[in-house]
Amino acid sequence: MNSSKKPIKKILLLGNGGREHSIATFLKKSQKYEIELFGFFNMKNPKMIELCENFYITDEYNFGEKSNFAMLKKFAEISHLDFAIIGPDDPIAAGAADALLEIGIKSFAPTKKAAQLESSKGFTRSLLKEFDIEGNAEFQRFSSGEQEKLEKYCKNISHKFVIKDDGLCGGKGVFVQDDHFTTAEEGIEIAQKILEKSESLVIEEKLEGPEFSLMFLADGKTVKETPTIADHKRAFEGDNGPNTGGMGTISFPEKLPFITDENIAEAKKITEKVMNAIEEKTGEKFIGVMYGGFMRTQTGTKVIEYNARFGDPEALNFFSLLETDFVDICEHAIAQRLDEINISFSKKATVCKYLVPEGYPTQPVKGVEIYVDESKIGEDVNIFYASVYEDENGKLLLGGSRAIGLVGIDEDFETAREKVNKALECVTGPVFSRKDIGSKELLEKRMKESEDMR
Ligand code: AMP
Ligand code: GLY
């Protein structure tokens, strides 16, 4: 029953991680619309299910792309949707938005061709080159038949280099000289191993400098910037240990102190040009999130990579701050009218931390029960359920990836951090988090890296 007399919006949400739980939570808080959510999931995330009118749990690999999204289309068709939101990179790259378009449903997510921005590192480097967009790195693409050419190129290269698998590798396809290998010969060996499995790779110049990332909302005509948020990718305290999807993210009431206005302006200019180039190259407009990784080098802002989706955990901060109705943002983006909407964010600090299974990311415990006592979560803390599922007895089990995301929000950064640190105690079980995210020491370290560049 629509007792509130607000217009009803029927929205399909594909994905069931922390990013999608934050999207779902804030959609449901809409002041303007009565939201009916239709979840297309691959895990029975109990908190997301609570928010849904209907849901489908696919047993098909990666949300059904193997079957050409047959179930997704069937589920979407019976749900009489206004539009869809696709969260994760895999289904976006495989063409979930195209599949939905075939049955007349538009998505806040790019099509397969436009999403090559993330799904092919070589596509993006070549695009920047072809359209003469600033911020590119020296690079060369090699396919599996070009082993000899690759060897010659690496032996004659005059700068340090980075080897990147061309496709999506869940953050595991990048090898940086001095970090992952030392000599050109070692690099060649790694490259050859990649080419045994993948069709192509990119060898690119190693850039030096502090990194920053920025998410832009895009509709093919306009890009809109969003608050600056910094991720912490390493698994352990002090930025040590293996890379992860992101252990936690911070934002300040104003922009992050280690990112300048000039950095933001340069990143935006590059992103606008990239968005236009995508349409010229593929004939399709980029609708969704253009999430760029950049590096501040001695010769200006350079592109490290682009993602074609919300960052996770960045989305958890983003939605904790967003004041504009997200339905309006999605509908304006889908209609190429982002220029007509004013998007605002509250001027507060956010500190987000993920609780992850012991052993994460290399050997995470899975299928083990955790307990969440939400009564221990104080005010101004948001909780999002990620890689967790409910078994037939109602137990909450670890799925093996990042489990529970918590976001502390306050006018004052320190207080936001204290709030989230306290809230981490709400979970018991074999999980850990990074206590140092948001600490003075870590902030000072980032400030110093950034000042060294000036
Ligand atoms: P990516 O998956 O492309 O973001 O790469 C993962 C990490 O590898 C980045 O966050 C950087 O730290 C590093 N990286 C990637 N490309 C380069 C590059 N061209 N120069 C230096 N570091 C890089
Ligand atoms: N937090 C990094 C990512 O979503 O790729």
Short mmCIF file of C-alpha atoms and ligand atoms in Angstrom, two decimals:
data_model
loop_
_atom_site.label_atom_id
_atom_site.label_comp_id
_atom_site.label_asym_id
_atom_site.label_seq_id
_atom_site.Cartn_x
_atom_site.Cartn_y
_atom_site.Cartn_z
CA MET A 1 0.00 0.00 0.00
CA ASN A 2 1.27 3.42 -0.91
CA SER A 3 -0.18 5.19 2.11
CA SER A 4 2.33 8.03 1.96
CA LYS A 5 1.07 9.22 -1.47
CA LYS A 6 4.62 9.67 -2.58
CA PRO A 7 5.24 8.55 -6.17
CA ILE A 8 6.43 4.93 -6.32
CA LYS A 9 9.79 4.12 -7.91
CA LYS A 10 10.57 0.51 -8.74
CA ILE A 11 14.31 0.00 -8.89
CA LEU A 12 16.37 -3.08 -9.63
CA LEU A 13 19.60 -3.24 -7.66
CA LEU A 14 22.21 -5.72 -8.83
CA GLY A 15 24.82 -6.65 -6.24
CA ASN A 16 24.87 -7.44 -2.52
CA GLY A 17 28.11 -6.06 -1.07
CA GLY A 18 28.67 -3.10 1.25
CA ARG A 19 28.49 -0.70 -1.68
CA GLU A 20 25.08 -2.01 -2.71
CA HIS A 21 23.80 -2.10 0.89
CA SER A 22 24.71 1.58 1.21
CA ILE A 23 22.91 2.34 -2.08
CA ALA A 24 19.83 0.41 -0.94
CA THR A 25 19.79 2.01 2.51
CA PHE A 26 19.86 5.55 1.17
CA LEU A 27 17.39 4.87 -1.63
CA LYS A 28 14.94 3.65 1.01
CA LYS A 29 15.41 6.86 3.02
CA SER A 30 14.04 8.94 0.15
CA GLN A 31 11.82 11.81 1.32
CA LYS A 32 10.32 12.21 -2.16
CA TYR A 33 9.59 8.69 -3.35
CA GLU A 34 8.19 5.43 -2.09
CA ILE A 35 10.97 3.05 -3.10
CA GLU A 36 10.32 -0.55 -4.09
CA LEU A 37 13.61 -2.40 -4.44
CA PHE A 38 14.14 -5.54 -6.48
CA GLY A 39 17.42 -7.19 -5.55
CA PHE A 40 19.41 -9.42 -7.88
CA PHE A 41 21.95 -11.08 -5.62
CA ASN A 42 24.50 -13.90 -5.46
CA MET A 43 24.46 -14.21 -1.66
CA LYS A 44 21.62 -14.04 0.87
CA ASN A 45 22.66 -10.79 2.55
CA PRO A 46 19.89 -10.63 5.19
CA LYS A 47 19.94 -6.85 5.63
CA MET A 48 19.56 -6.21 1.92
CA ILE A 49 16.73 -8.69 1.69
CA GLU A 50 14.91 -6.78 4.46
CA LEU A 51 14.92 -3.70 2.23
CA CYS A 52 13.61 -5.46 -0.87
CA GLU A 53 10.11 -5.88 -2.23
CA ASN A 54 11.37 -8.95 -4.01
CA PHE A 55 14.75 -10.55 -4.63
CA TYR A 56 16.37 -13.30 -6.63
CA ILE A 57 19.50 -15.15 -5.62
CA THR A 58 21.29 -16.33 -8.70
CA ASP A 59 23.37 -19.47 -8.63
CA GLU A 60 24.80 -18.51 -11.98
CA TYR A 61 28.40 -17.39 -11.91
CA ASN A 62 28.82 -13.65 -11.46
CA PHE A 63 25.22 -12.55 -11.52
CA GLY A 64 24.29 -14.52 -14.61
CA GLU A 65 26.61 -13.28 -17.30
CA LYS A 66 27.44 -16.85 -18.36
CA SER A 67 23.84 -17.30 -19.46
CA ASN A 68 23.74 -13.95 -21.20
CA PHE A 69 21.82 -12.53 -18.25
CA ALA A 70 18.74 -14.63 -19.00
CA MET A 71 17.54 -14.73 -15.37
CA LEU A 72 18.35 -11.07 -14.83
CA LYS A 73 16.14 -10.14 -17.76
CA LYS A 74 13.34 -12.44 -16.62
CA PHE A 75 13.46 -11.03 -13.08
CA ALA A 76 13.59 -7.45 -14.39
CA GLU A 77 10.69 -8.01 -16.76
CA ILE A 78 8.29 -9.22 -14.06
CA SER A 79 9.28 -6.36 -11.73
CA HIS A 80 7.93 -3.49 -13.92
CA LEU A 81 10.91 -1.30 -13.19
CA ASP A 82 11.58 2.41 -13.53
CA PHE A 83 15.31 1.81 -13.86
CA ALA A 84 18.22 -0.33 -12.63
CA ILE A 85 21.40 0.30 -10.67
CA ILE A 86 24.29 -2.10 -11.24
CA GLY A 87 26.90 -2.02 -8.47
CA PRO A 88 29.88 -4.35 -9.12
CA ASP A 89 32.47 -4.21 -11.90
CA ASP A 90 32.05 -7.77 -13.25
CA PRO A 91 28.42 -7.59 -14.40
CA ILE A 92 28.95 -4.04 -15.70
CA ALA A 93 31.94 -5.21 -17.76
CA ALA A 94 30.02 -8.24 -19.03
CA GLY A 95 27.13 -6.11 -20.31
CA ALA A 96 24.36 -6.27 -17.68
CA ALA A 97 23.24 -2.76 -18.72
CA ASP A 98 23.07 -3.85 -22.39
CA ALA A 99 21.03 -6.93 -21.44
CA LEU A 100 18.52 -4.77 -19.55
CA LEU A 101 18.37 -2.27 -22.43
CA GLU A 102 17.29 -5.13 -24.71
CA ILE A 103 14.07 -5.27 -22.68
CA GLY A 104 13.74 -1.49 -22.49
CA ILE A 105 15.19 -0.92 -19.00
CA LYS A 106 17.75 1.81 -18.58
CA SER A 107 20.49 1.61 -15.98
CA PHE A 108 22.56 3.92 -13.86
CA ALA A 109 25.65 2.06 -15.10
CA PRO A 110 27.60 2.08 -18.34
CA THR A 111 27.09 -0.29 -21.26
CA LYS A 112 29.67 -2.96 -22.02
CA LYS A 113 31.38 -0.79 -24.64
CA ALA A 114 31.54 2.30 -22.42
CA ALA A 115 32.67 0.18 -19.46
CA GLN A 116 35.84 -0.77 -21.32
CA LEU A 117 37.10 2.27 -19.44
CA GLU A 118 37.58 -0.16 -16.54
CA SER A 119 37.50 -3.58 -18.18
CA SER A 120 40.40 -2.90 -20.56
CA LYS A 121 43.48 -1.02 -19.36
CA GLY A 122 44.71 -0.91 -22.96
CA PHE A 123 41.44 0.63 -24.18
CA THR A 124 41.80 3.54 -21.75
CA ARG A 125 45.50 4.18 -22.44
CA SER A 126 44.83 4.05 -26.21
CA LEU A 127 41.82 6.35 -25.83
CA LEU A 128 43.87 8.99 -24.02
CA LYS A 129 46.50 8.74 -26.73
CA GLU A 130 44.13 8.83 -29.70
CA PHE A 131 42.24 11.85 -28.37
CA ASP A 132 45.38 13.58 -27.18
CA ILE A 133 44.15 13.83 -23.59
CA GLU A 134 46.68 15.01 -21.02
CA GLY A 135 47.70 12.76 -18.12
CA ASN A 136 48.62 9.63 -20.07
CA ALA A 137 51.68 7.46 -19.39
CA GLU A 138 54.04 6.04 -22.03
CA PHE A 139 52.65 2.60 -22.86
CA GLN A 140 52.55 -0.26 -25.29
CA ARG A 141 49.96 -3.02 -25.68
CA PHE A 142 50.97 -6.60 -26.43
CA SER A 143 48.81 -9.57 -27.40
CA SER A 144 49.60 -13.23 -26.74
CA GLY A 145 51.27 -13.70 -30.13
CA GLU A 146 53.76 -10.90 -29.48
CA GLN A 147 56.13 -12.45 -26.94
CA GLU A 148 59.27 -11.58 -28.88
CA LYS A 149 58.22 -8.01 -29.51
CA LEU A 150 57.46 -7.67 -25.79
CA GLU A 151 60.88 -8.99 -24.78
CA LYS A 152 62.65 -6.55 -27.08
CA TYR A 153 60.53 -3.63 -25.82
CA CYS A 154 61.21 -4.38 -22.13
CA LYS A 155 64.95 -4.82 -22.71
CA ASN A 156 65.24 -1.45 -24.45
CA ILE A 157 62.94 0.54 -22.19
CA SER A 158 64.67 3.60 -20.69
CA HIS A 159 62.40 4.02 -17.67
CA LYS A 160 60.98 1.81 -14.93
CA PHE A 161 57.81 0.05 -15.93
CA VAL A 162 54.54 -1.46 -14.77
CA ILE A 163 52.93 -4.60 -16.22
CA LYS A 164 49.12 -4.73 -16.33
CA ASP A 165 46.86 -7.53 -17.37
CA ASP A 166 44.48 -5.88 -19.83
CA GLY A 167 41.30 -7.22 -18.21
CA LEU A 168 39.58 -7.17 -14.82
CA CYS A 169 41.68 -9.03 -12.24
CA GLY A 170 40.18 -7.92 -8.95
CA GLY A 171 43.20 -5.70 -8.27
CA LYS A 172 45.65 -8.59 -8.75
CA GLY A 173 46.79 -7.91 -12.31
CA VAL A 174 49.25 -5.05 -11.74
CA PHE A 175 53.01 -5.56 -11.26
CA VAL A 176 55.13 -2.52 -10.46
CA GLN A 177 58.93 -2.46 -10.90
CA ASP A 178 60.72 -2.26 -7.53
CA ASP A 179 57.52 -3.35 -5.73
CA HIS A 180 56.81 -6.68 -7.45
CA PHE A 181 59.92 -7.26 -9.55
CA THR A 182 63.38 -5.71 -9.98
CA THR A 183 65.05 -6.39 -13.31
CA ALA A 184 63.66 -6.17 -16.86
CA GLU A 185 64.20 -9.95 -17.16
CA GLU A 186 62.00 -10.59 -14.13
CA GLY A 187 59.38 -8.28 -15.65
CA ILE A 188 59.49 -10.18 -18.93
CA GLU A 189 58.93 -13.44 -17.06
CA ILE A 190 55.87 -12.02 -15.30
CA ALA A 191 54.54 -10.62 -18.58
CA GLN A 192 54.95 -13.95 -20.33
CA LYS A 193 53.09 -15.74 -17.55
CA ILE A 194 50.22 -13.24 -17.89
CA LEU A 195 50.05 -13.85 -21.63
CA GLU A 196 49.71 -17.60 -21.06
CA LYS A 197 46.30 -16.89 -19.52
CA SER A 198 45.19 -13.49 -20.89
CA GLU A 199 44.80 -12.24 -24.43
CA SER A 200 46.71 -9.02 -23.92
CA LEU A 201 48.59 -6.82 -21.51
CA VAL A 202 49.92 -3.29 -21.21
CA ILE A 203 53.47 -2.29 -20.32
CA GLU A 204 53.51 1.28 -19.08
CA GLU A 205 55.86 3.84 -17.64
CA LYS A 206 56.13 3.78 -13.85
CA LEU A 207 54.83 7.08 -12.52
CA GLU A 208 56.13 8.50 -9.26
CA GLY A 209 54.21 10.57 -6.73
CA PRO A 210 51.34 10.52 -4.25
CA GLU A 211 48.12 8.95 -5.47
CA PHE A 212 44.60 10.23 -5.11
CA SER A 213 41.27 9.06 -6.44
CA LEU A 214 38.07 10.90 -7.30
CA MET A 215 34.62 9.71 -8.26
CA PHE A 216 32.65 11.69 -10.84
CA LEU A 217 29.00 11.21 -11.72
CA ALA A 218 28.62 11.16 -15.50
CA ASP A 219 25.75 11.18 -17.99
CA GLY A 220 27.66 11.35 -21.28
CA LYS A 221 27.28 15.15 -21.39
CA THR A 222 28.25 16.40 -17.95
CA VAL A 223 30.54 15.21 -15.19
CA LYS A 224 29.90 16.22 -11.59
CA GLU A 225 32.52 15.92 -8.90
CA THR A 226 31.87 14.31 -5.54
CA PRO A 227 33.65 14.70 -2.17
CA THR A 228 37.29 13.66 -1.97
CA ILE A 229 37.64 10.32 -0.17
CA ALA A 230 40.88 8.44 0.52
CA ASP A 231 41.08 4.65 0.57
CA HIS A 232 43.50 2.43 2.52
CA LYS A 233 44.24 -0.57 0.35
CA ARG A 234 46.75 -2.52 2.43
CA ALA A 235 45.43 -5.20 4.75
CA PHE A 236 47.43 -4.37 7.87
CA GLU A 237 48.24 -1.42 10.15
CA GLY A 238 50.77 1.11 8.92
CA ASP A 239 49.85 0.46 5.25
CA ASN A 240 51.51 -2.97 5.38
CA GLY A 241 50.54 -6.34 3.97
CA PRO A 242 48.85 -7.35 0.73
CA ASN A 243 46.54 -5.13 -1.31
CA THR A 244 42.82 -5.52 -0.67
CA GLY A 245 39.64 -4.07 -2.15
CA GLY A 246 40.00 -1.34 0.50
CA MET A 247 40.06 -1.62 4.30
CA GLY A 248 38.65 1.81 5.01
CA THR A 249 38.09 5.31 3.71
CA ILE A 250 38.17 8.81 5.14
CA SER A 251 36.75 12.20 4.18
CA PHE A 252 36.86 15.65 5.76
CA PRO A 253 34.14 18.35 6.01
CA GLU A 254 36.04 20.15 3.27
CA LYS A 255 38.29 18.40 0.78
CA LEU A 256 41.09 16.10 1.97
CA PRO A 257 44.09 18.17 3.11
CA PHE A 258 46.50 16.32 0.80
CA ILE A 259 44.51 17.02 -2.39
CA THR A 260 44.66 20.52 -3.87
CA ASP A 261 41.94 22.39 -5.77
CA GLU A 262 44.26 22.25 -8.74
CA ASN A 263 44.43 18.43 -8.53
CA ILE A 264 40.64 18.26 -8.52
CA ALA A 265 40.33 20.68 -11.45
CA GLU A 266 42.90 18.75 -13.50
CA ALA A 267 41.28 15.39 -12.74
CA LYS A 268 37.87 16.80 -13.72
CA LYS A 269 39.15 18.23 -16.98
CA ILE A 270 40.75 14.92 -17.93
CA THR A 271 37.59 13.01 -16.96
CA GLU A 272 35.36 15.30 -19.09
CA LYS A 273 37.58 14.69 -22.09
CA VAL A 274 37.64 10.94 -21.45
CA MET A 275 33.82 10.87 -21.22
CA ASN A 276 33.50 12.66 -24.58
CA ALA A 277 36.16 10.45 -26.16
CA ILE A 278 34.27 7.30 -25.07
CA GLU A 279 31.22 8.43 -27.00
CA GLU A 280 33.24 9.32 -30.08
CA LYS A 281 35.07 6.00 -29.95
CA THR A 282 32.21 3.63 -29.07
CA GLY A 283 29.11 5.58 -30.10
CA GLU A 284 27.74 5.10 -26.58
CA LYS A 285 27.41 7.60 -23.78
CA PHE A 286 29.02 6.84 -20.41
CA ILE A 287 26.28 6.87 -17.75
CA GLY A 288 27.24 6.14 -14.17
CA VAL A 289 30.36 6.68 -12.09
CA MET A 290 33.77 7.49 -13.55
CA TYR A 291 36.08 6.76 -10.68
CA GLY A 292 39.61 7.78 -11.54
CA GLY A 293 42.88 6.89 -9.86
CA PHE A 294 45.41 9.66 -10.37
CA MET A 295 49.00 10.42 -9.47
CA ARG A 296 50.54 13.81 -8.75
CA THR A 297 53.82 13.76 -10.61
CA GLN A 298 56.47 16.41 -11.25
CA THR A 299 54.89 16.88 -14.68
CA GLY A 300 51.27 17.26 -13.53
CA THR A 301 48.30 15.01 -12.77
CA LYS A 302 48.51 11.62 -14.49
CA VAL A 303 45.92 8.88 -14.90
CA ILE A 304 46.66 5.54 -13.23
CA GLU A 305 43.38 3.90 -14.14
CA TYR A 306 39.61 4.38 -14.26
CA ASN A 307 36.87 2.32 -12.69
CA ALA A 308 33.37 2.38 -14.15
CA ARG A 309 31.44 2.12 -10.86
CA PHE A 310 31.27 3.42 -7.31
CA GLY A 311 34.32 2.54 -5.24
CA ASP A 312 33.81 0.19 -2.33
CA PRO A 313 34.20 1.41 0.47
CA GLU A 314 34.09 4.92 -1.09
CA ALA A 315 30.35 4.49 -1.73
CA LEU A 316 29.78 4.04 2.01
CA ASN A 317 31.20 7.52 2.69
CA PHE A 318 29.49 9.00 -0.39
CA PHE A 319 26.00 7.89 0.63
CA SER A 320 26.59 8.83 4.27
CA LEU A 321 27.13 12.41 3.05
CA LEU A 322 24.73 12.71 0.11
CA GLU A 323 21.88 15.17 0.68
CA THR A 324 20.29 15.08 -2.78
CA ASP A 325 17.80 12.30 -3.50
CA PHE A 326 19.70 9.54 -5.29
CA VAL A 327 16.66 8.61 -7.42
CA ASP A 328 16.75 12.14 -8.87
CA ILE A 329 20.46 11.79 -9.57
CA CYS A 330 19.99 8.43 -11.34
CA GLU A 331 17.02 9.66 -13.38
CA HIS A 332 18.82 12.85 -14.40
CA ALA A 333 21.93 10.87 -15.39
CA ILE A 334 19.89 8.38 -17.42
CA ALA A 335 18.17 11.30 -19.24
CA GLN A 336 21.47 13.19 -19.83
CA ARG A 337 20.21 16.02 -17.62
CA LEU A 338 22.82 15.95 -14.83
CA ASP A 339 23.57 19.60 -15.63
CA GLU A 340 20.06 20.50 -14.39
CA ILE A 341 20.41 19.08 -10.88
CA ASN A 342 22.22 20.54 -7.91
CA ILE A 343 23.97 17.76 -5.99
CA SER A 344 24.86 18.52 -2.39
CA PHE A 345 26.73 16.77 0.38
CA SER A 346 26.76 17.51 4.10
CA LYS A 347 29.91 19.24 5.32
CA LYS A 348 30.93 16.50 7.73
CA ALA A 349 33.82 14.14 8.21
CA THR A 350 33.39 10.41 7.64
CA VAL A 351 35.62 7.54 8.73
CA CYS A 352 34.72 4.15 7.29
CA LYS A 353 36.23 0.83 8.36
CA TYR A 354 35.62 -2.68 7.15
CA LEU A 355 35.68 -5.69 9.44
CA VAL A 356 37.15 -8.51 7.38
CA PRO A 357 37.55 -12.25 8.04
CA GLU A 358 40.75 -13.45 9.72
CA GLY A 359 43.20 -14.45 6.99
CA TYR A 360 41.77 -11.90 4.52
CA PRO A 361 42.69 -11.32 1.73
CA THR A 362 44.85 -14.40 1.02
CA GLN A 363 43.24 -17.14 3.16
CA PRO A 364 40.05 -15.76 4.67
CA VAL A 365 37.93 -17.89 6.95
CA LYS A 366 34.56 -18.57 5.37
CA GLY A 367 31.25 -19.99 6.50
CA VAL A 368 32.02 -19.14 10.14
CA GLU A 369 29.41 -17.40 12.28
CA ILE A 370 29.70 -13.80 13.43
CA TYR A 371 27.44 -11.90 15.81
CA VAL A 372 26.41 -8.30 15.31
CA ASP A 373 25.04 -6.36 18.27
CA GLU A 374 23.60 -3.27 16.63
CA SER A 375 22.64 -1.87 20.05
CA LYS A 376 26.37 -1.17 20.54
CA ILE A 377 26.45 1.15 17.54
CA GLY A 378 26.23 4.73 18.70
CA GLU A 379 24.58 7.69 17.03
CA ASP A 380 25.88 8.90 13.70
CA VAL A 381 27.33 5.56 12.77
CA ASN A 382 26.06 3.70 9.70
CA ILE A 383 26.41 -0.05 9.40
CA PHE A 384 26.47 -1.89 6.08
CA TYR A 385 26.47 -5.64 5.55
CA ALA A 386 28.78 -6.87 2.80
CA SER A 387 30.12 -10.39 2.22
CA VAL A 388 27.90 -12.11 4.79
CA TYR A 389 24.97 -14.45 4.36
CA GLU A 390 22.29 -16.08 6.39
CA ASP A 391 22.02 -19.86 6.58
CA GLU A 392 18.80 -21.84 6.96
CA ASN A 393 19.01 -21.52 10.76
CA GLY A 394 19.25 -17.74 10.62
CA LYS A 395 22.94 -17.66 11.50
CA LEU A 396 25.05 -14.87 10.00
CA LEU A 397 28.10 -16.37 8.26
CA LEU A 398 31.24 -14.92 6.73
CA GLY A 399 31.31 -15.03 2.92
CA GLY A 400 35.11 -14.68 2.73
CA SER A 401 35.46 -11.08 1.56
CA ARG A 402 34.97 -7.80 3.43
CA ALA A 403 32.18 -8.51 5.92
CA ILE A 404 30.78 -5.48 7.73
CA GLY A 405 31.39 -1.79 6.93
CA LEU A 406 30.92 0.90 9.56
CA VAL A 407 30.96 4.67 8.97
CA GLY A 408 31.40 7.25 11.74
CA ILE A 409 30.04 10.70 10.86
CA ASP A 410 30.68 13.99 12.64
CA GLU A 411 31.50 17.67 12.05
CA ASP A 412 34.85 16.86 13.62
CA PHE A 413 37.17 14.29 11.99
CA GLU A 414 38.63 12.97 15.27
CA THR A 415 35.16 12.41 16.69
CA ALA A 416 34.05 10.58 13.53
CA ARG A 417 37.04 8.28 13.96
CA GLU A 418 36.32 7.68 17.64
CA LYS A 419 32.70 6.88 16.82
CA VAL A 420 33.61 4.25 14.26
CA ASN A 421 36.36 2.72 16.40
CA LYS A 422 33.88 2.27 19.22
CA ALA A 423 31.26 0.82 16.89
CA LEU A 424 33.73 -1.85 15.65
CA GLU A 425 33.10 -3.57 18.98
CA CYS A 426 29.58 -4.45 17.84
CA VAL A 427 30.87 -7.46 15.92
CA THR A 428 32.21 -10.60 17.59
CA GLY A 429 33.76 -13.45 15.68
CA PRO A 430 36.92 -14.12 13.65
CA VAL A 431 37.24 -10.67 12.05
CA PHE A 432 39.72 -7.80 12.16
CA SER A 433 39.91 -4.18 11.05
CA ARG A 434 42.58 -1.50 10.73
CA LYS A 435 42.55 0.62 13.88
CA ASP A 436 45.05 3.08 12.40
CA ILE A 437 42.82 4.36 9.59
CA GLY A 438 42.17 8.03 10.34
CA SER A 439 45.00 8.23 12.91
CA LYS A 440 47.17 11.33 13.22
CA GLU A 441 50.29 9.35 12.25
CA LEU A 442 48.79 8.07 9.02
CA LEU A 443 47.40 11.49 8.10
CA GLU A 444 50.76 13.11 8.76
CA LYS A 445 52.43 10.52 6.54
CA ARG A 446 50.09 11.34 3.65
CA MET A 447 50.54 15.08 4.21
CA LYS A 448 54.29 14.65 4.09
CA GLU A 449 54.19 12.64 0.85
CA SER A 450 52.04 15.34 -0.65
CA GLU A 451 54.25 18.22 0.55
CA ASP A 452 57.33 16.54 -0.85
CA MET A 453 55.77 17.03 -4.29
CA ARG A 454 55.36 20.80 -3.97
P1 AMP B 1 45.51 -0.16 -10.71
O1 AMP B 1 44.82 -1.49 -10.49
O2 AMP B 1 45.74 0.16 -12.14
O3 AMP B 1 44.94 0.95 -9.87
O4 AMP B 1 46.94 -0.35 -10.06
C1 AMP B 1 47.12 -0.71 -8.71
C2 AMP B 1 48.22 0.11 -8.12
O5 AMP B 1 49.42 -0.06 -8.88
C3 AMP B 1 47.93 1.61 -8.17
O6 AMP B 1 47.16 2.03 -7.10
C4 AMP B 1 49.36 2.16 -8.15
O7 AMP B 1 49.85 2.20 -6.83
C5 AMP B 1 50.14 1.15 -8.93
N1 AMP B 1 50.27 1.59 -10.33
C6 AMP B 1 49.47 1.32 -11.37
N2 AMP B 1 49.90 1.91 -12.49
C7 AMP B 1 51.02 2.58 -12.17
C8 AMP B 1 51.96 3.38 -12.90
N3 AMP B 1 51.83 3.61 -14.22
N4 AMP B 1 52.99 3.92 -12.21
C9 AMP B 1 53.16 3.68 -10.89
N5 AMP B 1 52.34 2.94 -10.15
C10 AMP B 1 51.28 2.38 -10.77
N1 GLY B 2 38.15 0.98 -3.07
C1 GLY B 2 38.71 0.70 -4.33
C2 GLY B 2 37.79 0.22 -5.36
O1 GLY B 2 36.59 0.18 -5.18
O2 GLY B 2 38.25 -0.13 -6.43
#
